[in-house]
């Protein structure tokens, strides 16, 4: 018998206006590795979270893109690269 366990993690980004702007952005955020979309997440309470398999992002640059809405312009940023060591540290500390 083979038992398969799938561990998942979440990557959360905060979407907020730059000063002196105000308000709460809405819409979606897209998480991209290279040219492949890892997934999209809706913004709720200023945050968007994507659930993924940790191995799918190891040592790969992630770009996070906010599509904008009626009041806020689109934006893009590079998330940090994750290593097996950094993911293990996050798991141990409950981050």
mmCIF file of N, CA, C and O in Angstrom:
data_model
loop_
_atom_site.group_PDB
_atom_site.id
_atom_site.type_symbol
_atom_site.label_atom_id
_atom_site.label_comp_id
_atom_site.label_asym_id
_atom_site.label_seq_id
_atom_site.Cartn_x
_atom_site.Cartn_y
_atom_site.Cartn_z
ATOM 1 N N UNK A 1 0.841 -1.169 0.000
ATOM 2 C CA UNK A 1 0.000 0.000 0.000
ATOM 3 C C UNK A 1 0.887 1.233 0.000
ATOM 4 O O UNK A 1 1.862 1.326 0.725
ATOM 5 N N UNK A 2 0.538 2.193 -0.816
ATOM 6 C CA UNK A 2 1.276 3.448 -0.901
ATOM 7 C C UNK A 2 0.396 4.546 -0.345
ATOM 8 O O UNK A 2 -0.761 4.693 -0.735
ATOM 9 N N UNK A 3 0.944 5.303 0.582
ATOM 10 C CA UNK A 3 0.194 6.404 1.166
ATOM 11 C C UNK A 3 0.782 7.710 0.652
ATOM 12 O O UNK A 3 1.988 7.915 0.689
ATOM 13 N N UNK A 4 -0.068 8.557 0.160
ATOM 14 C CA UNK A 4 0.384 9.844 -0.369
ATOM 15 C C UNK A 4 -0.135 10.957 0.522
ATOM 16 O O UNK A 4 -1.322 11.015 0.815
ATOM 17 N N UNK A 5 0.764 11.812 0.920
ATOM 18 C CA UNK A 5 0.379 12.972 1.717
ATOM 19 C C UNK A 5 0.753 14.220 0.937
ATOM 20 O O UNK A 5 1.871 14.340 0.464
ATOM 21 N N UNK A 6 -0.172 15.107 0.779
ATOM 22 C CA UNK A 6 0.087 16.346 0.069
ATOM 23 C C UNK A 6 0.122 17.484 1.080
ATOM 24 O O UNK A 6 -0.872 17.766 1.723
ATOM 25 N N UNK A 7 1.278 18.095 1.202
ATOM 26 C CA UNK A 7 1.415 19.248 2.085
ATOM 27 C C UNK A 7 1.253 20.501 1.245
ATOM 28 O O UNK A 7 1.805 20.604 0.170
ATOM 29 N N UNK A 8 0.511 21.441 1.757
ATOM 30 C CA UNK A 8 0.290 22.694 1.052
ATOM 31 C C UNK A 8 0.694 23.845 1.957
ATOM 32 O O UNK A 8 0.723 23.718 3.166
ATOM 33 N N UNK A 9 1.013 24.944 1.338
ATOM 34 C CA UNK A 9 1.381 26.154 2.067
ATOM 35 C C UNK A 9 0.620 27.305 1.433
ATOM 36 O O UNK A 9 -0.006 27.152 0.395
ATOM 37 N N UNK A 10 0.682 28.444 2.053
ATOM 38 C CA UNK A 10 0.009 29.622 1.507
ATOM 39 C C UNK A 10 0.955 30.795 1.421
ATOM 40 O O UNK A 10 1.822 30.973 2.272
ATOM 41 N N UNK A 11 0.802 31.573 0.366
ATOM 42 C CA UNK A 11 1.568 32.793 0.199
ATOM 43 C C UNK A 11 0.561 33.924 0.208
ATOM 44 O O UNK A 11 -0.354 33.961 -0.612
ATOM 45 N N UNK A 12 0.690 34.826 1.178
ATOM 46 C CA UNK A 12 -0.250 35.930 1.329
ATOM 47 C C UNK A 12 0.441 37.246 1.013
ATOM 48 O O UNK A 12 1.548 37.499 1.475
ATOM 49 N N UNK A 13 -0.231 38.069 0.212
ATOM 50 C CA UNK A 13 0.266 39.412 -0.071
ATOM 51 C C UNK A 13 -0.763 40.419 0.432
ATOM 52 O O UNK A 13 -1.957 40.153 0.412
ATOM 53 N N UNK A 14 -0.274 41.551 0.901
ATOM 54 C CA UNK A 14 -1.155 42.645 1.312
ATOM 55 C C UNK A 14 -1.220 43.643 0.174
ATOM 56 O O UNK A 14 -0.199 44.002 -0.408
ATOM 57 N N UNK A 15 -2.431 44.068 -0.152
ATOM 58 C CA UNK A 15 -2.645 45.026 -1.226
ATOM 59 C C UNK A 15 -3.220 46.280 -0.586
ATOM 60 O O UNK A 15 -4.326 46.269 -0.056
ATOM 61 N N UNK A 16 -2.424 47.351 -0.597
ATOM 62 C CA UNK A 16 -2.862 48.591 0.032
ATOM 63 C C UNK A 16 -2.341 49.773 -0.766
ATOM 64 O O UNK A 16 -1.331 49.669 -1.463
ATOM 65 N N UNK A 17 -3.034 50.908 -0.680
ATOM 66 C CA UNK A 17 -2.591 52.082 -1.427
ATOM 67 C C UNK A 17 -1.328 52.694 -0.829
ATOM 68 O O UNK A 17 -1.073 52.568 0.369
ATOM 69 N N UNK A 18 -0.545 53.302 -1.683
ATOM 70 C CA UNK A 18 0.625 54.037 -1.215
ATOM 71 C C UNK A 18 0.176 55.389 -0.688
ATOM 72 O O UNK A 18 -0.771 55.985 -1.199
ATOM 73 N N UNK A 19 0.847 55.889 0.342
ATOM 74 C CA UNK A 19 0.531 57.210 0.896
ATOM 75 C C UNK A 19 0.751 58.264 -0.182
ATOM 76 O O UNK A 19 1.677 58.141 -0.977
ATOM 77 N N UNK A 20 -0.062 59.229 -0.288
ATOM 78 C CA UNK A 20 -1.163 59.611 0.597
ATOM 79 C C UNK A 20 -2.501 58.994 0.208
ATOM 80 O O UNK A 20 -3.543 59.454 0.652
ATOM 81 N N UNK A 21 -2.500 57.968 -0.631
ATOM 82 C CA UNK A 21 -3.730 57.334 -1.076
ATOM 83 C C UNK A 21 -4.521 56.723 0.062
ATOM 84 O O UNK A 21 -4.006 56.467 1.145
ATOM 85 N N UNK A 22 -5.790 56.490 -0.201
ATOM 86 C CA UNK A 22 -6.668 55.906 0.813
ATOM 87 C C UNK A 22 -7.673 54.993 0.119
ATOM 88 O O UNK A 22 -7.851 55.051 -1.089
ATOM 89 N N UNK A 23 -8.314 54.152 0.897
ATOM 90 C CA UNK A 23 -9.308 53.238 0.360
ATOM 91 C C UNK A 23 -8.823 51.801 0.419
ATOM 92 O O UNK A 23 -7.724 51.517 0.889
ATOM 93 N N UNK A 24 -9.661 50.910 -0.070
ATOM 94 C CA UNK A 24 -9.330 49.488 -0.056
ATOM 95 C C UNK A 24 -9.389 48.941 -1.472
ATOM 96 O O UNK A 24 -10.453 48.940 -2.087
ATOM 97 N N UNK A 25 -8.252 48.473 -1.988
ATOM 98 C CA UNK A 25 -8.254 47.882 -3.335
ATOM 99 C C UNK A 25 -9.103 46.608 -3.380
ATOM 100 O O UNK A 25 -9.248 45.908 -2.383
ATOM 101 N N UNK A 26 -9.661 46.337 -4.549
ATOM 102 C CA UNK A 26 -10.422 45.101 -4.755
ATOM 103 C C UNK A 26 -9.925 44.450 -6.036
ATOM 104 O O UNK A 26 -9.088 45.000 -6.733
ATOM 105 N N UNK A 27 -10.443 43.281 -6.334
ATOM 106 C CA UNK A 27 -10.044 42.584 -7.550
ATOM 107 C C UNK A 27 -9.264 41.325 -7.242
ATOM 108 O O UNK A 27 -9.498 40.667 -6.229
ATOM 109 N N UNK A 28 -8.307 41.015 -8.105
ATOM 110 C CA UNK A 28 -7.537 39.783 -7.948
ATOM 111 C C UNK A 28 -6.042 40.050 -8.061
ATOM 112 O O UNK A 28 -5.610 41.067 -8.587
ATOM 113 N N UNK A 29 -5.288 39.089 -7.548
ATOM 114 C CA UNK A 29 -3.831 39.103 -7.621
ATOM 115 C C UNK A 29 -3.423 37.813 -8.332
ATOM 116 O O UNK A 29 -3.985 36.744 -8.074
ATOM 117 N N UNK A 30 -2.455 37.923 -9.232
ATOM 118 C CA UNK A 30 -1.968 36.752 -9.974
ATOM 119 C C UNK A 30 -0.540 36.463 -9.529
ATOM 120 O O UNK A 30 0.289 37.363 -9.438
ATOM 121 N N UNK A 31 -0.256 35.201 -9.242
ATOM 122 C CA UNK A 31 1.075 34.744 -8.823
ATOM 123 C C UNK A 31 1.689 34.009 -10.017
ATOM 124 O O UNK A 31 1.113 33.040 -10.510
ATOM 125 N N UNK A 32 2.867 34.465 -10.471
ATOM 126 C CA UNK A 32 3.473 33.937 -11.685
ATOM 127 C C UNK A 32 4.909 33.487 -11.413
ATOM 128 O O UNK A 32 5.657 34.171 -10.712
ATOM 129 N N UNK A 33 5.274 32.343 -11.982
ATOM 130 C CA UNK A 33 6.662 31.868 -11.959
ATOM 131 C C UNK A 33 7.080 31.762 -13.421
ATOM 132 O O UNK A 33 6.514 30.956 -14.168
ATOM 133 N N UNK A 34 8.036 32.586 -13.820
ATOM 134 C CA UNK A 34 8.426 32.624 -15.228
ATOM 135 C C UNK A 34 7.260 33.107 -16.054
ATOM 136 O O UNK A 34 6.744 34.193 -15.838
ATOM 137 N N UNK A 35 6.807 32.285 -16.991
ATOM 138 C CA UNK A 35 5.649 32.625 -17.822
ATOM 139 C C UNK A 35 4.407 31.841 -17.413
ATOM 140 O O UNK A 35 3.358 31.964 -18.021
ATOM 141 N N UNK A 36 4.531 31.030 -16.359
ATOM 142 C CA UNK A 36 3.435 30.168 -15.927
ATOM 143 C C UNK A 36 2.711 30.786 -14.730
ATOM 144 O O UNK A 36 3.332 31.142 -13.729
ATOM 145 N N UNK A 37 1.396 30.887 -14.842
ATOM 146 C CA UNK A 37 0.594 31.376 -13.729
ATOM 147 C C UNK A 37 0.428 30.259 -12.709
ATOM 148 O O UNK A 37 -0.084 29.193 -13.025
ATOM 149 N N UNK A 38 0.909 30.522 -11.494
ATOM 150 C CA UNK A 38 0.782 29.560 -10.401
ATOM 151 C C UNK A 38 -0.659 29.547 -9.910
ATOM 152 O O UNK A 38 -1.186 28.525 -9.517
ATOM 153 N N UNK A 39 -1.303 30.706 -9.944
ATOM 154 C CA UNK A 39 -2.699 30.810 -9.538
ATOM 155 C C UNK A 39 -3.108 32.251 -9.353
ATOM 156 O O UNK A 39 -2.284 33.161 -9.425
ATOM 157 N N UNK A 40 -4.388 32.450 -9.125
ATOM 158 C CA UNK A 40 -4.917 33.779 -8.825
ATOM 159 C C UNK A 40 -5.687 33.708 -7.518
ATOM 160 O O UNK A 40 -6.173 32.641 -7.126
ATOM 161 N N UNK A 41 -5.795 34.852 -6.858
ATOM 162 C CA UNK A 41 -6.527 34.907 -5.592
ATOM 163 C C UNK A 41 -7.272 36.232 -5.507
ATOM 164 O O UNK A 41 -6.743 37.273 -5.898
ATOM 165 N N UNK A 42 -8.492 36.160 -5.010
ATOM 166 C CA UNK A 42 -9.290 37.363 -4.817
ATOM 167 C C UNK A 42 -8.793 38.122 -3.587
ATOM 168 O O UNK A 42 -8.348 37.518 -2.614
ATOM 169 N N UNK A 43 -8.888 39.431 -3.655
ATOM 170 C CA UNK A 43 -8.492 40.269 -2.526
ATOM 171 C C UNK A 43 -9.678 40.386 -1.575
ATOM 172 O O UNK A 43 -10.786 40.696 -1.985
ATOM 173 N N UNK A 44 -9.428 40.112 -0.310
ATOM 174 C CA UNK A 44 -10.427 40.262 0.736
ATOM 175 C C UNK A 44 -9.767 40.911 1.934
ATOM 176 O O UNK A 44 -8.708 40.460 2.371
ATOM 177 N N UNK A 45 -10.343 41.983 2.425
ATOM 178 C CA UNK A 45 -9.788 42.707 3.579
ATOM 179 C C UNK A 45 -8.330 43.119 3.330
ATOM 180 O O UNK A 45 -7.493 43.072 4.215
ATOM 181 N N UNK A 46 -8.026 43.482 2.070
ATOM 182 C CA UNK A 46 -6.691 43.965 1.750
ATOM 183 C C UNK A 46 -5.640 42.886 1.569
ATOM 184 O O UNK A 46 -4.461 43.187 1.429
ATOM 185 N N UNK A 47 -6.046 41.610 1.549
ATOM 186 C CA UNK A 47 -5.081 40.520 1.393
ATOM 187 C C UNK A 47 -5.556 39.515 0.347
ATOM 188 O O UNK A 47 -6.753 39.352 0.129
ATOM 189 N N UNK A 48 -4.582 38.862 -0.270
ATOM 190 C CA UNK A 48 -4.870 37.770 -1.208
ATOM 191 C C UNK A 48 -3.929 36.620 -0.863
ATOM 192 O O UNK A 48 -2.731 36.830 -0.686
ATOM 193 N N UNK A 49 -4.469 35.416 -0.747
ATOM 194 C CA UNK A 49 -3.666 34.248 -0.375
ATOM 195 C C UNK A 49 -3.818 33.158 -1.421
ATOM 196 O O UNK A 49 -4.932 32.836 -1.833
ATOM 197 N N UNK A 50 -2.691 32.592 -1.820
ATOM 198 C CA UNK A 50 -2.688 31.480 -2.753
ATOM 199 C C UNK A 50 -2.142 30.253 -2.048
ATOM 200 O O UNK A 50 -1.094 30.307 -1.409
ATOM 201 N N UNK A 51 -2.842 29.133 -2.168
ATOM 202 C CA UNK A 51 -2.393 27.863 -1.606
ATOM 203 C C UNK A 51 -1.654 27.105 -2.703
ATOM 204 O O UNK A 51 -2.075 27.094 -3.857
ATOM 205 N N UNK A 52 -0.531 26.484 -2.349
ATOM 206 C CA UNK A 52 0.299 25.805 -3.333
ATOM 207 C C UNK A 52 1.109 24.701 -2.683
ATOM 208 O O UNK A 52 1.211 24.638 -1.470
ATOM 209 N N UNK A 53 1.706 23.853 -3.502
ATOM 210 C CA UNK A 53 2.642 22.840 -3.014
ATOM 211 C C UNK A 53 3.998 23.518 -2.884
ATOM 212 O O UNK A 53 4.486 24.122 -3.842
ATOM 213 N N UNK A 54 4.622 23.468 -1.715
ATOM 214 C CA UNK A 54 5.899 24.167 -1.522
ATOM 215 C C UNK A 54 6.960 23.832 -2.566
ATOM 216 O O UNK A 54 7.688 24.706 -3.010
ATOM 217 N N UNK A 55 7.030 22.591 -3.006
ATOM 218 C CA UNK A 55 8.059 22.203 -3.978
ATOM 219 C C UNK A 55 7.904 22.961 -5.296
ATOM 220 O O UNK A 55 8.870 23.135 -6.033
ATOM 221 N N UNK A 56 6.693 23.443 -5.585
ATOM 222 C CA UNK A 56 6.458 24.117 -6.862
ATOM 223 C C UNK A 56 7.103 25.498 -6.938
ATOM 224 O O UNK A 56 7.216 26.060 -8.026
ATOM 225 N N UNK A 57 7.552 26.048 -5.815
ATOM 226 C CA UNK A 57 8.137 27.392 -5.835
ATOM 227 C C UNK A 57 9.595 27.442 -5.398
ATOM 228 O O UNK A 57 10.200 28.508 -5.398
ATOM 229 N N UNK A 58 10.168 26.306 -5.038
ATOM 230 C CA UNK A 58 11.534 26.314 -4.524
ATOM 231 C C UNK A 58 12.517 26.933 -5.512
ATOM 232 O O UNK A 58 12.570 26.554 -6.673
ATOM 233 N N UNK A 59 13.295 27.882 -5.013
ATOM 234 C CA UNK A 59 14.369 28.527 -5.770
ATOM 235 C C UNK A 59 13.915 29.128 -7.092
ATOM 236 O O UNK A 59 14.684 29.207 -8.033
ATOM 237 N N UNK A 60 12.685 29.542 -7.163
ATOM 238 C CA UNK A 60 12.156 30.128 -8.392
ATOM 239 C C UNK A 60 11.615 31.516 -8.095
ATOM 240 O O UNK A 60 10.957 31.724 -7.080
ATOM 241 N N UNK A 61 11.881 32.472 -8.970
ATOM 242 C CA UNK A 61 11.374 33.822 -8.736
ATOM 243 C C UNK A 61 9.864 33.891 -8.960
ATOM 244 O O UNK A 61 9.352 33.379 -9.946
ATOM 245 N N UNK A 62 9.173 34.501 -8.025
ATOM 246 C CA UNK A 62 7.721 34.655 -8.118
ATOM 247 C C UNK A 62 7.416 36.121 -8.359
ATOM 248 O O UNK A 62 7.956 36.995 -7.682
ATOM 249 N N UNK A 63 6.550 36.388 -9.314
ATOM 250 C CA UNK A 63 6.076 37.746 -9.562
ATOM 251 C C UNK A 63 4.616 37.795 -9.154
ATOM 252 O O UNK A 63 3.840 36.905 -9.492
ATOM 253 N N UNK A 64 4.251 38.832 -8.424
ATOM 254 C CA UNK A 64 2.871 39.017 -7.983
ATOM 255 C C UNK A 64 2.327 40.244 -8.713
ATOM 256 O O UNK A 64 2.938 41.313 -8.661
ATOM 257 N N UNK A 65 1.203 40.071 -9.399
ATOM 258 C CA UNK A 65 0.619 41.154 -10.186
ATOM 259 C C UNK A 65 -0.791 41.457 -9.701
ATOM 260 O O UNK A 65 -1.629 40.557 -9.608
ATOM 261 N N UNK A 66 -1.029 42.733 -9.409
ATOM 262 C CA UNK A 66 -2.363 43.211 -9.040
ATOM 263 C C UNK A 66 -2.962 43.843 -10.287
ATOM 264 O O UNK A 66 -2.345 44.705 -10.919
ATOM 265 N N UNK A 67 -4.151 43.410 -10.664
ATOM 266 C CA UNK A 67 -4.763 43.879 -11.900
ATOM 267 C C UNK A 67 -5.365 45.263 -11.864
ATOM 268 O O UNK A 67 -5.723 45.813 -12.897
ATOM 269 N N UNK A 68 -5.495 45.849 -10.673
ATOM 270 C CA UNK A 68 -6.111 47.164 -10.556
ATOM 271 C C UNK A 68 -7.624 47.061 -10.462
ATOM 272 O O UNK A 68 -8.209 45.991 -10.633
ATOM 273 N N UNK A 69 -8.261 48.176 -10.155
ATOM 274 C CA UNK A 69 -9.715 48.255 -10.131
ATOM 275 C C UNK A 69 -10.110 49.685 -10.535
ATOM 276 O O UNK A 69 -9.275 50.430 -11.041
ATOM 277 N N UNK A 70 -11.351 50.063 -10.305
ATOM 278 C CA UNK A 70 -11.828 51.384 -10.722
ATOM 279 C C UNK A 70 -11.074 52.525 -10.039
ATOM 280 O O UNK A 70 -10.960 53.617 -10.598
ATOM 281 N N UNK A 71 -10.525 52.290 -8.846
ATOM 282 C CA UNK A 71 -9.855 53.340 -8.094
ATOM 283 C C UNK A 71 -8.346 53.185 -7.984
ATOM 284 O O UNK A 71 -7.662 54.125 -7.585
ATOM 285 N N UNK A 72 -7.810 52.013 -8.297
ATOM 286 C CA UNK A 72 -6.387 51.756 -8.120
ATOM 287 C C UNK A 72 -5.761 51.211 -9.397
ATOM 288 O O UNK A 72 -6.362 50.387 -10.088
ATOM 289 N N UNK A 73 -4.546 51.663 -9.683
ATOM 290 C CA UNK A 73 -3.819 51.229 -10.865
ATOM 291 C C UNK A 73 -3.212 49.838 -10.660
ATOM 292 O O UNK A 73 -2.931 49.447 -9.531
ATOM 293 N N UNK A 74 -2.976 49.135 -11.743
ATOM 294 C CA UNK A 74 -2.299 47.837 -11.635
ATOM 295 C C UNK A 74 -0.892 48.005 -11.049
ATOM 296 O O UNK A 74 -0.285 49.072 -11.167
ATOM 297 N N UNK A 75 -0.388 46.957 -10.429
ATOM 298 C CA UNK A 75 0.955 46.983 -9.845
ATOM 299 C C UNK A 75 1.563 45.592 -9.924
ATOM 300 O O UNK A 75 0.852 44.592 -10.037
ATOM 301 N N UNK A 76 2.888 45.549 -9.841
ATOM 302 C CA UNK A 76 3.594 44.264 -9.906
ATOM 303 C C UNK A 76 4.785 44.325 -8.970
ATOM 304 O O UNK A 76 5.407 45.364 -8.808
ATOM 305 N N UNK A 77 5.088 43.195 -8.329
ATOM 306 C CA UNK A 77 6.270 43.123 -7.475
ATOM 307 C C UNK A 77 6.859 41.734 -7.526
ATOM 308 O O UNK A 77 6.195 40.767 -7.869
ATOM 309 N N UNK A 78 8.128 41.656 -7.178
ATOM 310 C CA UNK A 78 8.810 40.364 -7.113
ATOM 311 C C UNK A 78 8.808 39.895 -5.670
ATOM 312 O O UNK A 78 9.223 40.626 -4.772
ATOM 313 N N UNK A 79 8.302 38.705 -5.446
ATOM 314 C CA UNK A 79 8.308 38.116 -4.099
ATOM 315 C C UNK A 79 9.676 37.485 -3.855
ATOM 316 O O UNK A 79 10.412 37.208 -4.801
ATOM 317 N N UNK A 80 10.025 37.245 -2.598
ATOM 318 C CA UNK A 80 11.329 36.618 -2.328
ATOM 319 C C UNK A 80 11.375 35.188 -2.855
ATOM 320 O O UNK A 80 10.351 34.522 -2.977
ATOM 321 N N UNK A 81 12.575 34.726 -3.169
ATOM 322 C CA UNK A 81 12.754 33.317 -3.550
ATOM 323 C C UNK A 81 12.744 32.487 -2.282
ATOM 324 O O UNK A 81 13.317 32.884 -1.276
ATOM 325 N N UNK A 82 12.099 31.344 -2.354
ATOM 326 C CA UNK A 82 12.046 30.457 -1.204
ATOM 327 C C UNK A 82 12.969 29.267 -1.439
ATOM 328 O O UNK A 82 12.993 28.702 -2.517
ATOM 329 N N UNK A 83 13.697 28.907 -0.405
ATOM 330 C CA UNK A 83 14.545 27.720 -0.445
ATOM 331 C C UNK A 83 13.928 26.682 0.482
ATOM 332 O O UNK A 83 13.050 27.006 1.290
ATOM 333 N N UNK A 84 14.389 25.448 0.402
ATOM 334 C CA UNK A 84 13.858 24.421 1.305
ATOM 335 C C UNK A 84 14.149 24.816 2.745
ATOM 336 O O UNK A 84 13.339 24.581 3.637
ATOM 337 N N UNK A 85 15.271 25.468 2.981
ATOM 338 C CA UNK A 85 15.619 25.907 4.337
ATOM 339 C C UNK A 85 14.661 27.004 4.833
ATOM 340 O O UNK A 85 14.197 26.963 5.966
ATOM 341 N N UNK A 86 14.347 27.988 3.983
ATOM 342 C CA UNK A 86 13.454 29.064 4.415
ATOM 343 C C UNK A 86 12.032 28.538 4.628
ATOM 344 O O UNK A 86 11.355 28.943 5.565
ATOM 345 N N UNK A 87 11.574 27.611 3.775
ATOM 346 C CA UNK A 87 10.239 27.041 3.964
ATOM 347 C C UNK A 87 10.169 26.217 5.242
ATOM 348 O O UNK A 87 9.186 26.254 5.974
ATOM 349 N N UNK A 88 11.227 25.470 5.540
ATOM 350 C CA UNK A 88 11.251 24.679 6.764
ATOM 351 C C UNK A 88 11.236 25.596 7.986
ATOM 352 O O UNK A 88 10.566 25.311 8.973
ATOM 353 N N UNK A 89 11.956 26.708 7.912
ATOM 354 C CA UNK A 89 11.971 27.664 9.012
ATOM 355 C C UNK A 89 10.600 28.269 9.230
ATOM 356 O O UNK A 89 10.126 28.403 10.358
ATOM 357 N N UNK A 90 9.913 28.635 8.132
ATOM 358 C CA UNK A 90 8.567 29.172 8.252
ATOM 359 C C UNK A 90 7.619 28.161 8.878
ATOM 360 O O UNK A 90 6.793 28.493 9.709
ATOM 361 N N UNK A 91 7.748 26.897 8.489
ATOM 362 C CA UNK A 91 6.884 25.841 9.034
ATOM 363 C C UNK A 91 7.119 25.668 10.521
ATOM 364 O O UNK A 91 6.183 25.505 11.309
ATOM 365 N N UNK A 92 8.379 25.717 10.950
ATOM 366 C CA UNK A 92 8.697 25.535 12.374
ATOM 367 C C UNK A 92 8.166 26.676 13.233
ATOM 368 O O UNK A 92 7.737 26.493 14.354
ATOM 369 N N UNK A 93 8.185 27.896 12.672
ATOM 370 C CA UNK A 93 7.793 29.068 13.447
ATOM 371 C C UNK A 93 6.334 29.467 13.222
ATOM 372 O O UNK A 93 5.900 30.488 13.743
ATOM 373 N N UNK A 94 5.634 28.687 12.448
ATOM 374 C CA UNK A 94 4.207 28.929 12.263
ATOM 375 C C UNK A 94 3.899 30.170 11.462
ATOM 376 O O UNK A 94 2.828 30.722 11.545
ATOM 377 N N UNK A 95 4.831 30.628 10.662
ATOM 378 C CA UNK A 95 4.594 31.842 9.862
ATOM 379 C C UNK A 95 3.839 31.516 8.602
ATOM 380 O O UNK A 95 3.657 30.432 8.203
#
